CSV table of C-alpha atoms in Angstrom, one decimal:
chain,number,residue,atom,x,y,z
Q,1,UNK,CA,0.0,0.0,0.0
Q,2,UNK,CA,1.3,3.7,-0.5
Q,3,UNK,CA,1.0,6.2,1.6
Q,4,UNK,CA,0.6,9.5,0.4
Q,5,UNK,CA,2.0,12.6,3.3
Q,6,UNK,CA,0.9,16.1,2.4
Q,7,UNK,CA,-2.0,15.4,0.1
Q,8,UNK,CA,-3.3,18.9,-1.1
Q,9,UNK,CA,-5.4,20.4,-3.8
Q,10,UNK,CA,-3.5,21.6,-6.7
Q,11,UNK,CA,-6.0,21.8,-9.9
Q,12,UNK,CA,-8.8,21.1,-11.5
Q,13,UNK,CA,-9.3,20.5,-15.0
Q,14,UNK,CA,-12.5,19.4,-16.9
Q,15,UNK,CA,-11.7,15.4,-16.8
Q,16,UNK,CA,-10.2,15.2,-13.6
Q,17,UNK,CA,-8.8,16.6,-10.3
Q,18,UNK,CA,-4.8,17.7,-9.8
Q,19,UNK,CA,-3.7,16.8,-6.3
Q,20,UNK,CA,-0.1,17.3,-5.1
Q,21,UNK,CA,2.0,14.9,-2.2
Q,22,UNK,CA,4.9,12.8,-1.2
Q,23,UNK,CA,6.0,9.8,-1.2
Q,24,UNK,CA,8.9,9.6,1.2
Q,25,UNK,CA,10.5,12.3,0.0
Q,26,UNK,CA,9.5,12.4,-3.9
Q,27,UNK,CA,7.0,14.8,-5.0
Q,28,UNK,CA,4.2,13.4,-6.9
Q,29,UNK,CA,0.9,14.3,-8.7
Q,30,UNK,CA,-2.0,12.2,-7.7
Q,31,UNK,CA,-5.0,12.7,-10.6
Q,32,UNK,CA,-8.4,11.4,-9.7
Q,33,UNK,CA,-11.8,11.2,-12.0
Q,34,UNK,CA,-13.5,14.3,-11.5
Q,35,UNK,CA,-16.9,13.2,-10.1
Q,36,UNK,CA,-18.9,15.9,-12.2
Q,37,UNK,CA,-16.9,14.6,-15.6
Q,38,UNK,CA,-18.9,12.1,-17.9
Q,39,UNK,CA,-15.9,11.1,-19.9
Q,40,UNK,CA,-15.3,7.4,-19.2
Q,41,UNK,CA,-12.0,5.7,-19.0
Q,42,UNK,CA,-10.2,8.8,-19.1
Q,43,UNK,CA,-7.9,8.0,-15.9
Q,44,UNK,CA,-6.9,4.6,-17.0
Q,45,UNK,CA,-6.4,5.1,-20.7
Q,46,UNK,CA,-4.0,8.2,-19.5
Q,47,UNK,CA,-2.0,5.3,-17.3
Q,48,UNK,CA,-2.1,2.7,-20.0
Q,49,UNK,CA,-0.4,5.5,-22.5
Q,50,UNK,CA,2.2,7.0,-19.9
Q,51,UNK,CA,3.4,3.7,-19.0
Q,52,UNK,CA,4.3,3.4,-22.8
Q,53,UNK,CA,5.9,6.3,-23.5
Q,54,UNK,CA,7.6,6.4,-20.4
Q,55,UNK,CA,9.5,3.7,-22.2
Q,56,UNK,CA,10.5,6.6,-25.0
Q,57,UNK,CA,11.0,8.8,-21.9
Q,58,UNK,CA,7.8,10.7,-22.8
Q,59,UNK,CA,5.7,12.1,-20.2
Q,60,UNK,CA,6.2,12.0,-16.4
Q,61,UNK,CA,7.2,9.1,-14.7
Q,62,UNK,CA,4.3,6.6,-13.8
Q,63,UNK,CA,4.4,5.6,-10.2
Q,64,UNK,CA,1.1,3.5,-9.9
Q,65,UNK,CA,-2.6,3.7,-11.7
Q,66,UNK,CA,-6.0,2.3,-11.0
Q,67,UNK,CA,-9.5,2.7,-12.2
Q,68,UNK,CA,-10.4,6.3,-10.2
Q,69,UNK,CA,-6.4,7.6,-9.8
Q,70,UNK,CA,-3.3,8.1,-11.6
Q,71,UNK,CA,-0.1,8.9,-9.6
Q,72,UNK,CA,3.2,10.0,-11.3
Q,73,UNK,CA,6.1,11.8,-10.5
Q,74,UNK,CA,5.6,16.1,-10.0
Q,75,UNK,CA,7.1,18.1,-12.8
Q,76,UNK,CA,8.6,20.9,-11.6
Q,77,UNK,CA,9.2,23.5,-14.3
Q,78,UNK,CA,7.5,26.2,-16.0
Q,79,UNK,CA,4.6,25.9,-19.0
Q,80,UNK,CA,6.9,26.1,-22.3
Q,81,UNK,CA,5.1,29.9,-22.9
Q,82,UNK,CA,6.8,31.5,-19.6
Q,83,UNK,CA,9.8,29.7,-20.9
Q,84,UNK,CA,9.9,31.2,-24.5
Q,85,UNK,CA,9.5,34.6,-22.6
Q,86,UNK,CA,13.0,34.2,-20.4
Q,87,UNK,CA,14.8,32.6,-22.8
Q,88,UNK,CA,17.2,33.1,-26.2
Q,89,UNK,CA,16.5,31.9,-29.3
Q,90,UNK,CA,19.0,28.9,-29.1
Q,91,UNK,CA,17.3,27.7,-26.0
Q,92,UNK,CA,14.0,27.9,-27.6
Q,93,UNK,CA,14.6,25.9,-30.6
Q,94,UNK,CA,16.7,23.2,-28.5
Q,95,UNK,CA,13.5,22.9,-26.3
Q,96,UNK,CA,11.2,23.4,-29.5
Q,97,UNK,CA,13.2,20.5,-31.3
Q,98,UNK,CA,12.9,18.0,-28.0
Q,99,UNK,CA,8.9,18.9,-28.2
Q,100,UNK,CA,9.2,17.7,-32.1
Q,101,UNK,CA,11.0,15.1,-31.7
Q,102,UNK,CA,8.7,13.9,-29.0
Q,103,UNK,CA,5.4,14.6,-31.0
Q,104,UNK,CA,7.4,12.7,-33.5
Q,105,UNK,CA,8.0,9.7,-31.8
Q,106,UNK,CA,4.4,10.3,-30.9
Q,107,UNK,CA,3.2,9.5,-34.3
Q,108,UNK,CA,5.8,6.5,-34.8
Q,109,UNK,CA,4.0,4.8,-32.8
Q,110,UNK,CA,0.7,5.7,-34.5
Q,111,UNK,CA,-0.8,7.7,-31.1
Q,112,UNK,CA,-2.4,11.0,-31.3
Q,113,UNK,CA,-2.6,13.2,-28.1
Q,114,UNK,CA,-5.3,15.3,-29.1
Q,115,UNK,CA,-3.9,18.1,-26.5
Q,116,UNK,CA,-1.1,19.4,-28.9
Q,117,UNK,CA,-3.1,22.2,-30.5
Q,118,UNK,CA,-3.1,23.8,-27.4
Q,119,UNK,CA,0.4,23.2,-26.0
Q,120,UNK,CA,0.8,25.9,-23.3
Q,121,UNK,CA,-1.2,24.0,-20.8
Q,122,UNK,CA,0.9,20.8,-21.9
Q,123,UNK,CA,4.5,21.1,-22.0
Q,124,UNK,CA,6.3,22.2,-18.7
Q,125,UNK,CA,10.1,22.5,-19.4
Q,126,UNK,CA,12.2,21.2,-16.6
Q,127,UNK,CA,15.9,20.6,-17.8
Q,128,UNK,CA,14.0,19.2,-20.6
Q,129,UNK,CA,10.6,19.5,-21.9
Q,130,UNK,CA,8.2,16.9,-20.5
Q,131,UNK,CA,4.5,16.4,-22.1
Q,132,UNK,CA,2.0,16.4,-19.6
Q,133,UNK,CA,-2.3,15.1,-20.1
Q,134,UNK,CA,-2.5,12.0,-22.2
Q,135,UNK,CA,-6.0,11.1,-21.0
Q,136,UNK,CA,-7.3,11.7,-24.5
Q,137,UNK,CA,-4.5,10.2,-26.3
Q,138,UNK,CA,-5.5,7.0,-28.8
Q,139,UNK,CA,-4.3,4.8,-31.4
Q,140,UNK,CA,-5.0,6.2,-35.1
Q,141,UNK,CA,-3.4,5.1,-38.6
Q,142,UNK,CA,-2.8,9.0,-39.0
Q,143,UNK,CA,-1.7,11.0,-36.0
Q,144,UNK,CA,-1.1,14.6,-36.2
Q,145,UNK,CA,1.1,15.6,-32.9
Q,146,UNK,CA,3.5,16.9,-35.6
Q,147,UNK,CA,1.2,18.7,-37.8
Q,148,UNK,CA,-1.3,20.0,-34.7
């Protein structure tokens, strides 16, 4: 069993609630179903898809999953749009190459993650960028991460 210290509010988005914690001394994200959401399956097909492309290193780190939570390793950072605003233009298009690359890989493996057409709210950039919400990601013989 896992014991979560610190559990606290952190988020809410449409599908789901954003709660931050520890465990020992690693921060981590615990998502959970939010109750008002009619969106099925969203919380597991998110865990079924991160503990793929964690494999790519895509995506935080999946600690453990069920039916009603997701828990992964916190991404500390800032979304990739405060980043482009502190940064030069070599940083930017290092960081703007590891998102394509990613979104390429992405479509390798024939996944779409329908979030990339909005990408501030998706990418925080750590030492590295790191794609974040793949609740709505599928399998398609045409994905668009690149193109979106």
């Amino acid at each position: 069993m896992m014991i979560i210290k610190g559990k606290k509010f952190f988020a809410k988005g449409k599908r789901g609630f954003i709660y931050t914690g520890y465990l020992g001394r690693k921060k981590i994200v615990v998502k959970e179903k939010n109750p008002s959401s009619f969106a099925l399956g969203r919380i597991k097909n998110e865990a079924k898809f991160l503990k793929l492309l964690n494999k790519y290193k895509i995506g935080p780190k999946l600690i453990k999953s069920s039916d009603k939570s997701i828990v992964y390793e916190f991404v500390k950072g800032e979304f990739i749009l405060d980043f482009i605003e502190k940064n030069n233009k070599d940083k930017i298009m290092k960081i703007l190459k590891e998102v394509l690359n990613q979104c390429f890989i992405l479509d390798r493996l024939k996944i779409n993650k329908l979030e990339m057409h909005h990408p501030v709210k998706h990418i925080i950039i750590d030492k590295k960028p790191v794609l974040i919400d793949f609740e709505r990601c599928y399998y398609t013989k045409s994905p668009k991460n690149v193109t979106q």
